[in-house]
XYZ file of C-alpha atoms in Angstrom:
745
model
C 42.211 -52.887 244.997
C 40.678 -55.532 247.228
C 39.414 -54.517 250.686
C 38.615 -56.878 253.549
C 37.867 -56.265 257.215
C 41.516 -55.915 258.120
C 43.469 -55.788 254.826
C 43.957 -54.029 251.533
C 45.475 -55.703 248.455
C 46.851 -53.845 245.431
C 46.700 -55.932 242.271
C 48.853 -54.569 239.461
C 47.777 -51.027 240.178
C 49.351 -48.782 237.545
C 49.853 -45.072 237.090
C 52.040 -42.496 235.411
C 54.517 -39.939 236.617
C 55.207 -37.789 233.636
C 56.058 -40.220 230.885
C 56.931 -42.969 233.309
C 54.446 -45.757 234.022
C 54.627 -47.449 237.401
C 53.037 -50.651 238.667
C 52.100 -51.153 242.305
C 51.471 -54.475 243.970
C 51.229 -55.512 247.608
C 49.009 -55.583 250.656
C 48.412 -54.099 254.119
C 46.857 -55.867 257.100
C 46.305 -55.569 260.826
C 45.663 -51.839 260.775
C 46.773 -50.013 263.847
C 49.918 -50.419 265.927
C 50.536 -53.899 264.522
C 50.269 -52.804 260.913
C 51.892 -55.154 258.462
C 52.539 -54.388 254.826
C 54.471 -55.373 251.788
C 54.352 -52.908 248.931
C 56.238 -53.184 245.624
C 56.526 -50.430 243.018
C 58.116 -51.283 239.653
C 58.781 -49.531 236.395
C 60.690 -50.585 233.331
C 61.320 -47.011 232.148
C 62.142 -44.810 235.073
C 64.422 -41.796 234.369
C 67.160 -41.232 236.920
C 66.202 -37.627 237.575
C 65.555 -35.210 240.391
C 62.047 -36.528 240.982
C 63.436 -39.965 241.765
C 66.212 -38.391 243.840
C 63.629 -36.422 245.865
C 61.715 -39.614 246.547
C 64.719 -41.148 248.317
C 65.516 -41.077 251.985
C 68.448 -39.026 253.254
C 70.959 -41.917 253.308
C 69.896 -43.055 249.878
C 70.324 -39.508 248.601
C 73.888 -39.576 249.930
C 74.690 -42.629 247.835
C 72.895 -41.108 244.845
C 74.872 -37.871 245.099
C 78.167 -39.745 245.157
C 77.501 -40.968 241.590
C 74.946 -38.485 240.139
C 73.355 -41.040 237.764
C 71.274 -39.943 234.775
C 69.464 -41.780 232.021
C 66.895 -44.589 231.767
C 66.508 -47.439 234.225
C 64.071 -50.011 235.531
C 63.225 -49.828 239.245
C 61.892 -52.246 241.796
C 60.982 -50.523 245.054
C 59.899 -52.655 248.027
C 58.593 -51.519 251.412
C 58.010 -54.201 254.042
C 56.989 -54.286 257.713
C 56.156 -57.319 259.814
C 56.564 -55.781 263.264
C 57.232 -52.350 264.622
C 60.914 -53.235 264.889
C 61.106 -55.068 261.609
C 60.792 -52.475 258.892
C 62.632 -52.705 255.540
C 62.813 -50.485 252.506
C 64.905 -51.284 249.460
C 65.242 -50.054 245.912
C 66.656 -52.091 243.047
C 67.671 -50.171 239.935
C 68.373 -51.913 236.633
C 70.403 -49.541 234.485
C 69.531 -49.331 230.803
C 72.261 -47.199 229.261
C 72.556 -44.648 232.047
C 75.450 -42.322 232.799
C 77.197 -41.643 236.105
C 80.230 -39.871 237.554
C 81.787 -40.801 240.897
C 82.237 -37.680 243.017
C 85.776 -38.551 244.120
C 86.859 -39.649 240.650
C 84.989 -37.618 238.034
C 85.480 -40.029 235.154
C 82.331 -40.201 233.028
C 80.775 -43.681 232.968
C 78.498 -44.032 229.949
C 76.024 -46.585 228.654
C 75.724 -48.184 232.090
C 73.989 -51.522 232.572
C 73.721 -53.722 235.625
C 71.942 -53.539 238.958
C 72.029 -51.196 241.942
C 70.368 -52.193 245.192
C 69.613 -49.494 247.793
C 68.496 -50.359 251.316
C 68.430 -48.443 254.558
C 72.234 -47.986 254.941
C 73.839 -49.679 251.978
C 74.068 -49.639 248.196
C 75.139 -52.799 246.371
C 76.634 -52.792 242.839
C 76.020 -55.940 240.796
C 77.741 -56.137 237.412
C 77.352 -52.429 236.856
C 78.988 -52.149 233.446
C 79.982 -49.255 231.220
C 80.956 -50.180 227.692
C 81.738 -47.674 224.986
C 83.390 -49.104 221.901
C 86.233 -51.329 223.210
C 86.385 -49.675 226.658
C 84.669 -51.684 229.366
C 84.361 -50.970 233.106
C 82.560 -53.345 235.501
C 81.748 -52.505 239.158
C 80.794 -54.975 241.878
C 80.624 -54.320 245.586
C 78.909 -52.172 248.188
C 78.999 -48.905 250.101
C 77.665 -48.791 253.645
C 76.921 -45.877 255.992
C 77.583 -46.233 259.709
C 75.687 -43.386 261.289
C 76.224 -39.702 261.869
C 79.803 -38.372 261.695
C 81.081 -41.765 260.597
C 82.667 -42.207 257.165
C 81.061 -44.597 254.751
C 82.530 -48.078 254.330
C 83.596 -49.026 250.804
C 84.145 -52.541 249.574
C 83.916 -53.031 245.841
C 85.933 -54.064 242.822
C 86.266 -52.277 239.509
C 87.341 -54.313 236.510
C 88.613 -52.268 233.583
C 89.388 -53.300 230.012
C 90.853 -51.157 227.250
C 90.595 -47.939 229.215
C 92.383 -45.205 227.229
C 95.169 -43.287 228.939
C 94.002 -39.979 227.523
C 93.063 -36.426 228.394
C 89.656 -37.583 229.693
C 91.362 -39.730 232.293
C 93.805 -36.911 233.097
C 90.925 -34.503 233.719
C 89.404 -36.899 236.272
C 92.533 -36.811 238.431
C 93.158 -34.433 241.294
C 95.602 -31.602 240.720
C 98.371 -33.496 242.522
C 97.656 -36.639 240.550
C 97.633 -34.673 237.288
C 101.059 -33.242 238.038
C 102.435 -36.776 238.406
C 100.492 -37.994 235.368
C 101.918 -35.211 233.226
C 105.482 -36.148 234.189
C 105.064 -39.422 232.301
C 102.674 -38.353 229.496
C 101.112 -41.833 229.164
C 99.190 -42.966 226.110
C 97.637 -46.323 225.313
C 95.239 -48.756 226.980
C 94.940 -50.244 230.461
C 93.332 -53.406 231.835
C 93.106 -54.421 235.435
C 91.276 -54.704 238.723
C 90.775 -51.824 241.133
C 89.842 -52.510 244.735
C 88.233 -49.786 246.846
C 88.003 -50.603 250.547
C 87.737 -48.804 253.867
C 89.485 -49.364 257.129
C 87.920 -48.639 260.503
C 88.518 -44.933 260.051
C 89.659 -42.589 257.357
C 88.926 -42.349 253.644
C 88.747 -45.458 251.487
C 91.949 -46.870 250.075
C 92.333 -47.669 246.414
C 94.519 -50.503 245.171
C 94.746 -50.898 241.421
C 96.407 -53.806 239.720
C 96.723 -52.689 236.114
C 98.139 -54.150 232.929
C 99.122 -51.875 230.056
C 99.320 -52.647 226.360
C 100.264 -50.644 223.274
C 101.273 -47.946 225.691
C 103.873 -45.199 225.572
C 105.441 -43.033 228.269
C 107.645 -39.966 228.138
C 110.016 -39.701 231.122
C 111.593 -36.404 231.983
C 115.026 -38.104 232.123
C 114.524 -39.867 228.763
C 114.849 -37.775 225.595
C 112.848 -40.346 223.599
C 109.441 -41.840 224.503
C 109.132 -45.448 225.610
C 106.681 -47.177 223.277
C 105.064 -50.595 222.742
C 104.796 -50.983 226.508
C 103.334 -54.035 228.166
C 103.297 -53.734 231.934
C 101.747 -54.820 235.203
C 101.678 -52.508 238.202
C 99.868 -52.126 241.514
C 98.771 -48.603 242.406
C 97.947 -47.502 245.938
C 97.536 -44.000 247.312
C 101.214 -43.380 247.930
C 102.903 -46.281 246.130
C 103.251 -47.599 242.587
C 104.648 -51.132 242.571
C 105.860 -52.017 239.072
C 105.774 -55.787 238.728
C 106.498 -56.014 235.009
C 107.367 -53.411 232.425
C 108.653 -53.999 228.898
C 108.773 -51.702 225.912
C 110.952 -50.049 223.312
C 113.135 -47.013 223.769
C 113.613 -45.939 220.199
C 114.511 -49.268 218.588
C 115.887 -50.733 221.835
C 114.197 -53.099 224.266
C 113.626 -51.684 227.759
C 112.307 -53.289 230.951
C 111.616 -51.914 234.407
C 110.646 -53.180 237.859
C 110.527 -51.541 241.257
C 108.577 -49.047 243.325
C 107.670 -45.363 243.132
C 106.742 -43.696 246.441
C 104.482 -40.662 246.581
C 104.041 -38.382 249.578
C 100.797 -36.589 250.465
C 101.708 -33.601 248.343
C 102.756 -35.683 245.326
C 105.987 -33.782 245.124
C 109.020 -35.218 243.367
C 108.549 -38.985 243.714
C 110.961 -41.264 245.550
C 111.770 -44.555 243.889
C 113.673 -47.814 243.837
C 113.752 -48.979 240.247
C 115.644 -51.592 238.251
C 115.962 -50.592 234.605
C 117.270 -52.668 231.691
C 117.989 -51.734 228.091
C 118.918 -54.467 225.618
C 121.136 -53.930 222.588
C 120.842 -50.186 222.881
C 122.969 -48.049 220.597
C 125.743 -45.975 222.135
C 124.552 -42.569 220.955
C 123.885 -39.150 222.452
C 120.419 -40.193 223.611
C 121.861 -42.943 225.759
C 124.785 -40.852 227.015
C 122.310 -38.198 228.150
C 120.999 -40.707 230.698
C 124.372 -40.734 232.475
C 125.264 -38.300 235.264
C 127.002 -35.149 234.033
C 130.606 -35.935 235.020
C 130.364 -39.520 233.824
C 128.773 -38.433 230.567
C 131.771 -36.191 229.815
C 134.294 -38.974 230.475
C 132.416 -41.557 228.412
C 131.855 -39.108 225.543
C 135.595 -38.468 225.270
C 136.116 -42.196 224.615
C 133.963 -41.952 221.452
C 132.222 -45.293 222.074
C 130.569 -47.124 219.202
C 128.279 -50.133 218.983
C 125.498 -51.453 221.211
C 125.359 -52.440 224.878
C 123.028 -54.063 227.349
C 122.364 -51.542 230.108
C 120.969 -52.295 233.548
C 120.504 -49.624 236.188
C 119.429 -49.608 239.829
C 117.979 -46.156 240.435
C 117.214 -45.137 244.011
C 115.981 -41.857 245.437
C 115.098 -42.160 249.111
C 115.263 -38.502 250.142
C 113.821 -35.305 248.711
C 116.897 -33.358 249.812
C 119.591 -35.800 248.705
C 120.584 -36.587 245.100
C 119.546 -39.958 243.713
C 121.710 -43.007 244.247
C 122.367 -45.048 241.134
C 124.188 -48.123 239.917
C 124.539 -48.533 236.149
C 125.969 -51.660 234.527
C 126.968 -51.769 230.867
C 127.472 -55.131 229.194
C 129.691 -54.507 226.181
C 128.672 -56.224 222.954
C 131.886 -56.117 220.913
C 132.125 -52.334 221.021
C 134.944 -49.986 220.132
C 136.386 -46.917 221.874
C 139.207 -44.464 221.274
C 141.139 -43.535 224.394
C 142.588 -39.997 224.399
C 146.369 -39.964 223.855
C 146.294 -43.695 223.079
C 147.082 -44.218 219.375
C 145.271 -47.531 218.914
C 141.467 -47.871 219.008
C 140.127 -50.730 221.110
C 137.606 -52.931 219.324
C 135.565 -56.100 219.961
C 135.139 -55.022 223.593
C 133.263 -57.420 225.867
C 132.720 -57.539 229.628
C 130.823 -55.304 232.055
C 131.295 -51.857 233.549
C 129.379 -50.930 236.691
C 129.064 -47.256 237.623
C 127.933 -46.457 241.157
C 128.204 -43.077 242.829
C 131.724 -41.922 241.951
C 133.090 -45.374 241.183
C 133.429 -47.434 237.996
C 134.061 -51.169 238.340
C 135.422 -53.191 235.429
C 134.783 -56.918 235.242
C 136.370 -59.105 232.576
C 136.721 -56.241 230.117
C 138.364 -57.801 227.062
C 139.345 -55.919 223.916
C 141.397 -56.170 220.770
C 143.927 -53.479 219.953
C 143.149 -52.404 216.403
C 145.791 -51.674 213.764
C 148.524 -53.073 215.945
C 150.015 -55.905 213.929
C 149.855 -56.949 210.264
C 146.527 -58.232 209.038
C 147.902 -61.735 208.651
C 148.506 -62.034 212.396
C 146.065 -62.158 215.282
C 145.399 -58.772 216.815
C 146.673 -58.023 220.287
C 144.155 -58.437 223.116
C 143.876 -56.997 226.601
C 141.744 -57.901 229.616
C 140.943 -55.614 232.534
C 139.446 -55.995 235.990
C 139.394 -53.320 238.651
C 137.852 -49.994 239.553
C 138.230 -46.264 238.958
C 137.273 -43.445 241.325
C 135.824 -40.271 239.832
C 136.591 -36.769 241.042
C 134.489 -34.312 239.093
C 134.948 -34.950 235.396
C 138.186 -36.929 235.708
C 139.629 -39.988 237.462
C 141.306 -39.522 240.840
C 142.327 -43.125 241.455
C 142.429 -46.253 239.272
C 143.179 -49.800 240.446
C 143.448 -52.455 237.738
C 144.336 -56.059 237.064
C 145.669 -55.990 233.522
C 146.518 -58.868 231.244
C 147.430 -58.581 227.581
C 148.532 -60.950 224.833
C 150.495 -60.494 221.642
C 151.368 -56.827 222.084
C 153.693 -55.809 219.271
C 157.099 -54.289 220.026
C 157.070 -52.298 216.809
C 157.679 -48.613 216.361
C 154.005 -47.828 217.013
C 154.323 -48.773 220.666
C 156.574 -45.823 221.374
C 153.584 -43.590 220.625
C 152.199 -44.442 224.071
C 155.514 -44.289 225.938
C 156.493 -41.302 228.090
C 158.731 -38.821 226.200
C 161.738 -39.560 228.413
C 161.567 -43.260 227.511
C 161.160 -42.942 223.724
C 164.832 -42.264 222.765
C 165.992 -45.289 224.746
C 163.234 -47.448 223.254
C 164.069 -46.351 219.705
C 167.755 -47.199 220.135
C 166.869 -50.743 221.135
C 165.060 -51.261 217.773
C 162.579 -53.696 219.373
C 160.398 -56.119 217.425
C 158.343 -59.215 218.162
C 155.603 -59.744 220.751
C 155.132 -59.633 224.487
C 152.364 -60.379 227.011
C 151.434 -58.604 230.244
C 149.990 -59.914 233.489
C 149.819 -57.203 236.127
C 147.893 -58.178 239.244
C 147.980 -54.640 240.578
C 148.233 -51.327 238.741
C 147.299 -48.208 240.657
C 147.134 -44.796 239.002
C 146.638 -41.764 241.244
C 147.026 -38.004 240.977
C 149.682 -36.022 242.815
C 149.228 -32.578 244.325
C 151.047 -30.953 241.394
C 148.606 -32.375 238.848
C 150.866 -35.210 237.676
C 150.150 -38.934 237.854
C 151.771 -41.725 239.817
C 151.568 -45.327 238.611
C 152.297 -48.141 241.076
C 152.587 -51.531 239.417
C 153.179 -55.153 240.325
C 153.134 -57.852 237.670
C 154.897 -59.650 234.886
C 156.055 -58.877 231.359
C 156.257 -62.040 229.241
C 158.563 -61.705 226.231
C 157.721 -64.007 223.310
C 160.383 -64.052 220.591
C 161.055 -60.414 221.418
C 164.060 -59.016 219.568
C 166.324 -56.062 220.346
C 169.500 -54.562 218.924
C 172.091 -53.087 221.246
C 175.130 -51.542 219.588
C 174.521 -53.717 216.549
C 174.239 -56.952 218.547
C 171.014 -58.856 217.866
C 169.274 -60.186 220.977
C 166.180 -62.383 221.292
C 164.319 -62.881 224.567
C 161.816 -65.553 225.620
C 161.371 -65.033 229.350
C 159.123 -63.616 232.066
C 160.166 -60.491 233.903
C 158.504 -59.996 237.298
C 158.313 -56.294 238.093
C 157.280 -54.020 240.933
C 157.737 -50.290 241.166
C 156.448 -46.736 240.868
C 156.472 -44.439 237.842
C 155.785 -40.691 238.069
C 154.892 -38.803 234.918
C 156.914 -35.800 236.072
C 160.052 -37.715 237.125
C 160.084 -41.188 235.585
C 160.727 -44.270 237.693
C 161.006 -43.507 241.407
C 161.453 -47.198 242.235
C 161.785 -50.456 240.314
C 162.546 -54.056 241.157
C 162.529 -56.824 238.623
C 163.616 -60.414 238.270
C 164.011 -63.067 235.582
C 163.540 -66.580 236.944
C 163.794 -68.790 233.897
C 163.507 -68.334 230.174
C 165.915 -68.038 227.258
C 168.125 -65.217 226.004
C 169.703 -65.442 222.560
C 172.644 -63.208 221.631
C 173.794 -63.404 218.026
C 172.099 -66.788 217.701
C 173.598 -68.295 220.881
C 171.138 -69.437 223.566
C 171.374 -68.846 227.287
C 168.703 -70.830 229.113
C 167.261 -70.883 232.615
C 168.017 -67.176 232.809
C 168.000 -65.722 236.313
C 168.696 -62.135 237.241
C 167.496 -59.535 239.719
C 167.135 -55.940 238.482
C 167.365 -52.898 240.758
C 166.915 -49.204 239.941
C 168.439 -46.349 241.931
C 166.286 -43.246 241.216
C 168.860 -40.811 242.627
C 171.650 -41.834 240.267
C 169.286 -43.215 237.579
C 171.324 -46.384 237.707
C 170.018 -49.820 236.650
C 171.963 -52.880 237.710
C 171.936 -56.612 238.173
C 174.590 -58.326 240.229
C 173.432 -61.923 239.931
C 173.016 -62.672 236.243
C 173.121 -66.481 235.864
C 172.248 -68.721 232.912
C 172.850 -72.217 231.583
C 174.855 -72.248 228.373
C 175.336 -75.472 226.362
C 176.152 -77.642 229.355
C 178.051 -74.881 231.116
C 177.298 -71.788 233.146
C 177.357 -68.067 232.512
C 177.571 -65.557 235.352
C 177.877 -61.828 235.290
C 176.423 -58.436 235.971
C 174.943 -55.618 233.964
C 174.823 -51.914 234.749
C 173.050 -49.136 232.912
C 173.245 -45.424 233.705
C 170.760 -43.045 232.124
C 171.549 -39.422 232.988
C 168.765 -36.944 232.301
C 168.363 -36.023 228.614
C 171.035 -38.583 227.578
C 170.875 -42.012 225.961
C 172.684 -43.790 228.756
C 175.727 -45.997 229.098
C 175.901 -49.708 229.846
C 178.556 -52.026 231.287
C 178.361 -55.801 230.799
C 180.711 -58.156 232.646
C 180.337 -61.907 232.166
C 182.261 -65.069 232.755
C 181.495 -68.546 231.441
C 182.908 -72.020 231.950
C 182.562 -75.640 230.890
C 180.634 -74.793 227.725
C 180.298 -77.558 225.163
C 181.873 -75.992 222.097
C 180.183 -78.294 219.571
C 176.710 -77.390 220.885
C 177.690 -73.739 221.052
C 178.806 -73.673 217.400
C 175.943 -75.825 216.159
C 173.291 -73.424 217.592
C 173.951 -70.678 215.077
C 172.295 -69.205 212.044
C 175.492 -69.111 209.960
C 174.475 -72.101 207.873
C 177.732 -74.003 208.334
C 176.438 -77.511 207.857
C 175.476 -80.287 210.189
C 176.401 -80.678 213.817
C 179.049 -83.300 212.877
C 180.995 -80.611 211.058
C 181.481 -78.367 214.092
C 184.507 -78.099 216.340
C 184.236 -79.746 219.775
C 185.780 -79.047 223.147
C 185.186 -77.311 226.459
C 185.236 -73.511 226.534
C 185.809 -71.054 229.362
C 186.225 -67.316 229.165
C 184.930 -63.835 229.812
C 183.306 -60.964 227.915
C 183.242 -57.346 229.110
C 181.613 -54.485 227.180
C 181.150 -50.780 227.815
C 179.307 -48.372 225.473
C 176.762 -45.616 225.150
C 173.479 -47.124 224.067
C 173.066 -46.957 220.314
C 176.533 -45.444 219.780
C 178.963 -48.068 218.448
C 181.776 -45.542 218.254
C 181.860 -45.547 222.055
C 182.036 -49.339 222.425
C 185.064 -50.869 224.097
C 185.556 -54.222 225.754
C 187.579 -57.383 226.211
C 187.020 -60.995 225.286
C 189.079 -63.937 226.531
C 188.584 -67.574 225.541
C 190.227 -70.784 226.644
C 189.265 -74.053 224.939
C 190.541 -77.438 226.038
C 190.377 -80.842 224.327
C 189.519 -79.208 221.050
C 188.776 -81.275 217.968
C 188.462 -79.111 214.873
C 185.328 -79.838 212.867
C 185.677 -80.510 209.157
C 183.404 -77.618 208.244
C 184.677 -75.009 210.665
C 186.672 -71.905 209.562
C 189.734 -73.312 211.367
C 189.448 -76.512 209.341
C 189.789 -74.483 206.139
C 193.080 -73.110 207.492
C 194.321 -76.567 208.388
C 193.339 -77.940 205.006
C 195.848 -75.571 203.399
C 198.567 -77.406 205.347
C 197.388 -80.708 203.856
C 197.264 -82.454 207.194
C 196.860 -86.166 206.932
C 195.216 -87.593 210.064
C 192.563 -86.903 212.672
C 195.286 -86.231 215.242
C 196.262 -83.219 213.173
C 192.877 -81.677 213.994
C 193.176 -82.282 217.746
C 194.469 -79.591 220.098
C 195.050 -79.650 223.810
C 194.392 -75.987 224.388
C 193.373 -72.810 222.620
C 193.713 -69.404 224.208
C 192.438 -66.117 222.762
C 192.995 -62.707 224.315
C 191.234 -59.877 222.477
C 189.693 -56.493 222.923
C 186.778 -54.697 221.258
C 186.831 -51.156 219.976
C 183.884 -49.694 218.109
C 182.879 -52.331 215.501
C 186.145 -54.263 215.501
C 187.594 -57.140 217.486
C 191.381 -57.035 217.883
C 193.050 -60.364 218.666
C 196.132 -59.609 220.735
C 197.036 -63.202 221.276
C 195.883 -66.466 219.721
C 197.673 -69.514 221.081
C 196.707 -72.968 219.836
C 198.727 -76.052 220.798
C 198.140 -79.645 219.758
C 199.657 -83.057 219.269
C 200.942 -82.392 215.727
C 201.344 -78.662 215.479
C 200.751 -75.353 217.222
C 199.608 -71.895 216.147
C 200.437 -68.481 217.471
C 199.230 -65.190 216.081
C 197.124 -62.046 216.163
C 194.881 -59.930 213.969
C 191.473 -58.331 213.822
C 187.853 -58.899 212.689
C 185.098 -56.524 211.613
C 182.101 -57.361 213.828
C 179.610 -56.140 211.251
C 180.877 -57.855 208.103
C 182.705 -60.781 209.789
C 185.717 -59.896 207.669
C 189.051 -61.019 209.196
C 192.767 -60.375 208.878
C 194.931 -62.760 210.888
C 198.654 -63.412 210.842
C 199.468 -66.867 212.216
C 202.614 -68.874 212.638
C 202.442 -72.635 212.661
C 205.039 -75.004 214.149
C 205.085 -78.755 213.728
C 207.194 -81.983 213.816
C 207.781 -84.876 211.479
C 204.892 -87.325 211.299
C 205.476 -90.877 210.137
C 203.097 -90.956 207.222
C 203.350 -92.035 203.615
C 202.163 -88.675 202.404
C 203.825 -86.019 204.512
C 202.149 -82.657 204.669
C 203.678 -79.382 203.495
C 204.450 -78.497 207.077
C 206.068 -81.881 207.655
C 208.134 -81.611 204.487
C 209.283 -78.145 205.440
C 210.344 -79.191 208.915
C 211.901 -82.520 207.968
C 215.705 -82.377 208.184
C 215.648 -78.847 209.542
C 214.752 -79.906 213.072
C 212.343 -77.045 213.482
C 210.833 -74.518 211.102
C 207.738 -72.266 210.922
C 205.010 -71.466 208.414
C 203.486 -68.051 208.295
C 199.774 -67.982 207.362
C 197.815 -64.868 206.358
C 194.068 -65.360 206.782
C 191.835 -62.722 205.136
C 188.276 -62.238 203.940
C 185.042 -63.778 205.165
C 185.361 -65.572 208.500
C 183.441 -68.590 207.207
C 185.197 -68.769 203.850
C 188.609 -67.188 204.389
C 191.495 -66.867 201.943
C 194.666 -68.450 203.340
C 198.186 -67.802 202.008
C 201.334 -69.452 203.446
C 205.049 -68.633 203.558
C 207.774 -70.845 205.029
C 210.404 -69.250 207.231
C 213.392 -70.650 209.142
C 213.010 -70.300 212.845
C 215.859 -67.832 213.051
C 214.083 -65.545 210.575
C 210.752 -65.670 212.419
C 209.641 -62.118 212.865
C 205.932 -61.745 212.511
C 203.722 -58.728 212.347
C 201.403 -59.610 215.202
C 198.556 -57.543 213.814
C 198.831 -58.434 210.172
C 198.882 -55.804 207.443
C 196.303 -53.616 209.205
C 197.721 -51.603 212.082
C 196.038 -51.967 215.458
C 193.699 -49.228 216.508
């Protein structure tokens, strides 16, 4: 210690306080009112204990109490005064493995290093670091007091690395925070930056931007934990802002973004969250995430496979249920629809479920087990929406398209019971497509369903059999109507506007017809049936009555004119040679049929034909008849007119009148034909005149010198290869059995 007249100097003065050695340096001068001094006390091994606490001023004690530090430290205490108004006291503490706990967040900080600087109204943290194993926490910043009854001002940053989300952290939380923490059961490690700052009034606010790694959470709504989480989130007092969140739910990838709002009581949180699951398996765990009514409906479909799920989950009121929107992206899944006999597989597209509504977008599927394995499976595509009412659908609006649906006997498994007998009698086969812009299914007050529809049925090589007559259809039927499950069709309008109809191998093109249904009489009809037919036209009408519990009865009335006979005969599957071998001419006529559907014993009808300018083809059945007469020239095969008047009863065609007149000879006769076997019995008479030829025919020889004679011809057997026998008769003896050897029925 050096003394002068007006000063004292302390030179490395040292002493002990317990086991602690202190060093004092400094000086005092100008004793009296103008005293000046600068004193410095240091120690490199000062325990942070009550003795040091008691040495502090009141404000410094307040800072000290907020953290309750213990353990070894080095101190540097400085006391300076230059004037009465300029007085300064500060304490710098270098931590050497100390411990501390913040009063408002009792999380034990161990093995602390770094520097604390205390002055009159402030404490400054400089790289205050706690590191235990891989956990590291670094504090920088300051806390400042502002006088009596004024809250302290906080402004510091806390950097955390590898902080475990464990029971120690849970214990440091307030009771309200622990309740929220326990709802998620977190485990893993967190990194991030926490900012503590004060506004002009009120407690300090805490904003934490944290990143999580190797973390798991257990949500109350999720039966399985979410593991392998990497996430970034910003935490404030009443808000958690999730910037990034990715993990695994079971074996599935999950991601999450959004906000969680907390009120002052930390009651049930409010949230706006966007959740995504990738390639998640359709199992009970996933179905449990769906609302109760929707879960029941989806479970009944027995879905299989994986989906991508995205959900917007919103809860904005404590008293109202959460609002949700869930979208499923199908990844070639399969489902089994109740009462639908064919599973749907390879399903793609998206379903969005919001409130009580399900929206379908580009849902495409293949109908399994529908057609033979060698053919492509039938496909359907759906767009639209369904409205839920409890655990069922109250209203469904769809746009449906389908391709290559088979008309086999499996389709009747999905048809209403009242339609099945009619469908079975038609013996359908082949394929058809659907394109319905609008299908609406709704429930009636009596628990039944009503289906309103508007769209098209496209028949592709579709085949039917009506009373033994084979029919093939390639055409589009536009339809609009209403079907009630309790009553059947209550309205129906349909129209063909183009396409081809084949009946027994004959084609009718550019088919046009309007179809109307009368629900009161259960009467189907078309009054404007029109089609092109081998250069000519066909016109007619069709009526079908279907009384309740009966098969129904149809009436067909048609007329046709100007039909090219050669084209008509050539377009057949009878295998009768090339087009050059067919008979030519122009054909007019009519066909009328009446029968109960599927009951050939009830079939009756009429058929009239008139053919002009007929030239008999060399390979036609008529040519075989003429060949028996040994005709010599082409003119013998030419006829001006042929007229046939016949009627149909059951499976037989009875020819009442066959009149054929030509340049060389004429025929007249009658008979019958079995429509199933094409077996014929005809009795014909032939008349002719002498032809100037070198090789007269049998007919010519018979008639030569007699003036006029007749030949009777009996035609029996297969229509395309008949047996023909002849008998010559004088004209006066001509008495023919018009119906041959088989009596008319």
